[in-house]
Coordinates of C-alpha atoms in Angstrom, one line a residue:
M1 CA 229.9 69.0 105.0
K2 CA 226.9 70.6 102.5
L3 CA 227.0 67.4 100.8
D4 CA 226.2 65.5 103.9
S5 CA 223.5 67.9 104.9
M6 CA 221.6 67.5 101.2
Y7 CA 222.3 63.5 101.5
Q8 CA 220.2 63.9 105.0
D9 CA 217.6 65.8 103.3
V10 CA 217.1 63.1 100.6
I11 CA 216.9 60.5 102.9
L12 CA 214.4 62.4 105.1
D13 CA 212.2 63.3 102.0
H14 CA 212.0 59.4 101.0
Y15 CA 211.0 58.9 104.8
K16 CA 208.2 61.5 104.7
H17 CA 207.2 61.1 101.4
P18 CA 207.6 57.2 100.6
H19 CA 207.6 55.8 96.8
G20 CA 206.1 52.2 96.7
R21 CA 204.5 52.2 100.2
G22 CA 201.3 50.2 100.7
L23 CA 201.1 46.5 99.4
R24 CA 199.8 45.9 96.2
P25 CA 199.5 42.3 94.2
G26 CA 202.8 40.6 93.5
D27 CA 204.2 37.9 92.5
A28 CA 206.2 36.9 95.5
E29 CA 206.2 38.4 98.8
V30 CA 209.0 38.2 101.8
H31 CA 209.2 39.7 105.0
H32 CA 212.8 40.7 106.6
V33 CA 213.5 41.9 110.3
N34 CA 216.7 43.4 111.3
P35 CA 217.2 41.7 114.6
T36 CA 219.7 44.5 115.4
C37 CA 217.2 47.0 115.9
G38 CA 214.0 45.6 115.1
D39 CA 213.3 47.4 111.6
E40 CA 211.2 45.1 109.4
I41 CA 210.0 45.2 106.2
T42 CA 207.1 43.3 104.1
L43 CA 208.3 43.4 100.2
R44 CA 206.1 42.3 97.1
V45 CA 207.5 42.2 93.7
K46 CA 205.5 42.0 90.4
Y47 CA 207.2 41.2 87.2
D48 CA 206.0 41.4 83.6
G49 CA 208.5 38.9 81.8
S50 CA 211.8 40.0 82.9
R51 CA 210.9 43.8 83.6
I52 CA 209.9 44.9 87.3
E53 CA 206.4 46.1 87.1
D54 CA 206.0 47.0 90.6
V55 CA 207.7 46.9 94.0
S56 CA 205.4 47.4 96.8
Y57 CA 206.2 47.3 100.7
E58 CA 205.0 47.9 104.3
G59 CA 207.5 48.2 107.2
Q60 CA 208.5 49.9 110.3
G61 CA 211.7 51.1 111.5
C62 CA 214.1 54.1 111.3
S63 CA 214.4 56.9 108.5
I64 CA 217.3 55.2 106.9
S65 CA 215.5 51.5 106.6
Q66 CA 212.0 53.2 105.4
A67 CA 213.7 55.9 103.2
S68 CA 216.0 53.1 101.4
A69 CA 212.9 51.0 100.6
S70 CA 211.2 54.3 98.8
V71 CA 214.5 54.6 97.1
L72 CA 214.4 50.9 96.1
N73 CA 210.9 51.6 94.7
E74 CA 211.8 54.6 92.6
L75 CA 215.1 52.9 91.1
L76 CA 213.9 49.5 90.1
V77 CA 210.4 49.9 88.9
G78 CA 210.3 49.7 85.1
K79 CA 213.7 48.4 84.8
D80 CA 214.6 44.8 83.5
L81 CA 216.1 42.1 85.8
A82 CA 219.7 42.7 84.6
E83 CA 219.9 46.5 85.1
A84 CA 217.9 46.3 88.5
Q85 CA 220.5 43.8 89.5
Q86 CA 223.2 46.0 88.2
I87 CA 221.9 48.7 90.5
Q88 CA 221.7 46.6 93.6
G89 CA 225.2 45.5 93.1
V90 CA 226.1 49.2 93.1
F91 CA 224.6 49.9 96.1
L92 CA 225.7 47.0 97.7
E93 CA 229.4 47.9 97.1
L94 CA 228.9 51.3 98.2
M95 CA 227.1 50.1 101.6
Q96 CA 230.3 47.7 102.1
S97 CA 232.8 50.6 101.7
K98 CA 233.2 51.7 105.1
G99 CA 233.1 55.0 104.3
K100 CA 235.8 54.7 101.9
L101 CA 234.1 54.9 98.4
E102 CA 233.3 58.3 97.4
P103 CA 230.6 58.3 94.9
D104 CA 231.8 59.7 91.6
D105 CA 229.4 60.7 88.7
A106 CA 229.1 57.3 87.2
M107 CA 228.0 55.9 90.5
E108 CA 225.7 59.0 91.0
E109 CA 223.9 58.3 87.4
V110 CA 223.3 54.6 88.4
L111 CA 222.1 55.3 92.2
E112 CA 220.5 58.6 91.9
D113 CA 218.8 59.4 95.3
A114 CA 220.6 56.0 96.6
V115 CA 224.0 57.8 96.6
A116 CA 222.4 59.7 99.8
F117 CA 223.1 56.6 101.9
A118 CA 227.1 57.0 101.2
G119 CA 227.5 58.4 104.6
V120 CA 225.8 55.5 106.2
S121 CA 228.6 53.1 105.0
K122 CA 230.6 54.4 107.7
Y123 CA 228.2 53.0 110.5
P124 CA 228.1 49.1 110.3
A125 CA 224.9 48.9 112.2
R126 CA 223.2 51.3 110.0
V127 CA 224.2 49.7 106.8
K128 CA 221.8 46.8 107.6
C129 CA 219.1 49.1 108.0
A130 CA 219.7 50.6 104.5
L131 CA 220.2 47.0 103.1
L132 CA 217.1 45.8 104.5
S133 CA 214.8 46.2 101.7
W134 CA 217.5 45.5 99.1
M135 CA 218.1 42.1 100.5
A136 CA 214.1 41.5 100.8
W137 CA 213.8 42.6 97.0
K138 CA 216.7 40.0 96.0
D139 CA 214.7 37.3 97.9
A140 CA 211.3 38.2 96.5
T141 CA 212.8 38.2 93.0
A142 CA 214.3 34.8 93.4
Q143 CA 211.1 33.9 94.7
A144 CA 209.0 35.3 92.1
L145 CA 211.8 33.9 89.2
G146 CA 211.7 30.3 90.7
E147 CA 207.8 30.2 90.6
S148 CA 207.4 31.6 87.0
V149 CA 210.2 28.8 85.9
E150 CA 208.2 26.2 87.9
R151 CA 204.9 27.4 86.2
K152 CA 206.4 27.3 82.8
T153 CA 207.9 23.6 83.0
A154 CA 204.8 22.3 84.7

């Protein structure tokens, strides 16, 4: 139970002291809403070639959705696209585990503070909260990279 308490502290710390909050210029912007609970996020991404230069966001909702956006910013900014997609894949696997996947050292190394959401995976309605910003990032990335491809071929 001590681990659960530590994870709750990590989530609350990211909620109270968010990383990346406040929209800044980017290559693409998306707005996602969780219709189940009303959480929402507007997220922008900025790329420098294939490296993520910035992820900024504005949103409102529960501590889980807002803390997850903060963790996403902390984990992905500065990473190249392939590494960021790998991190997103591991986080998605954890969230879809329904509480059956126990984070090991390798997963903790990849996810860092995001392992704090392991307990959330037991609650399907809360999983959508945790994944809101990650799905927004995925869509914004597709939009940004699609636009850069169009610009290069035009």
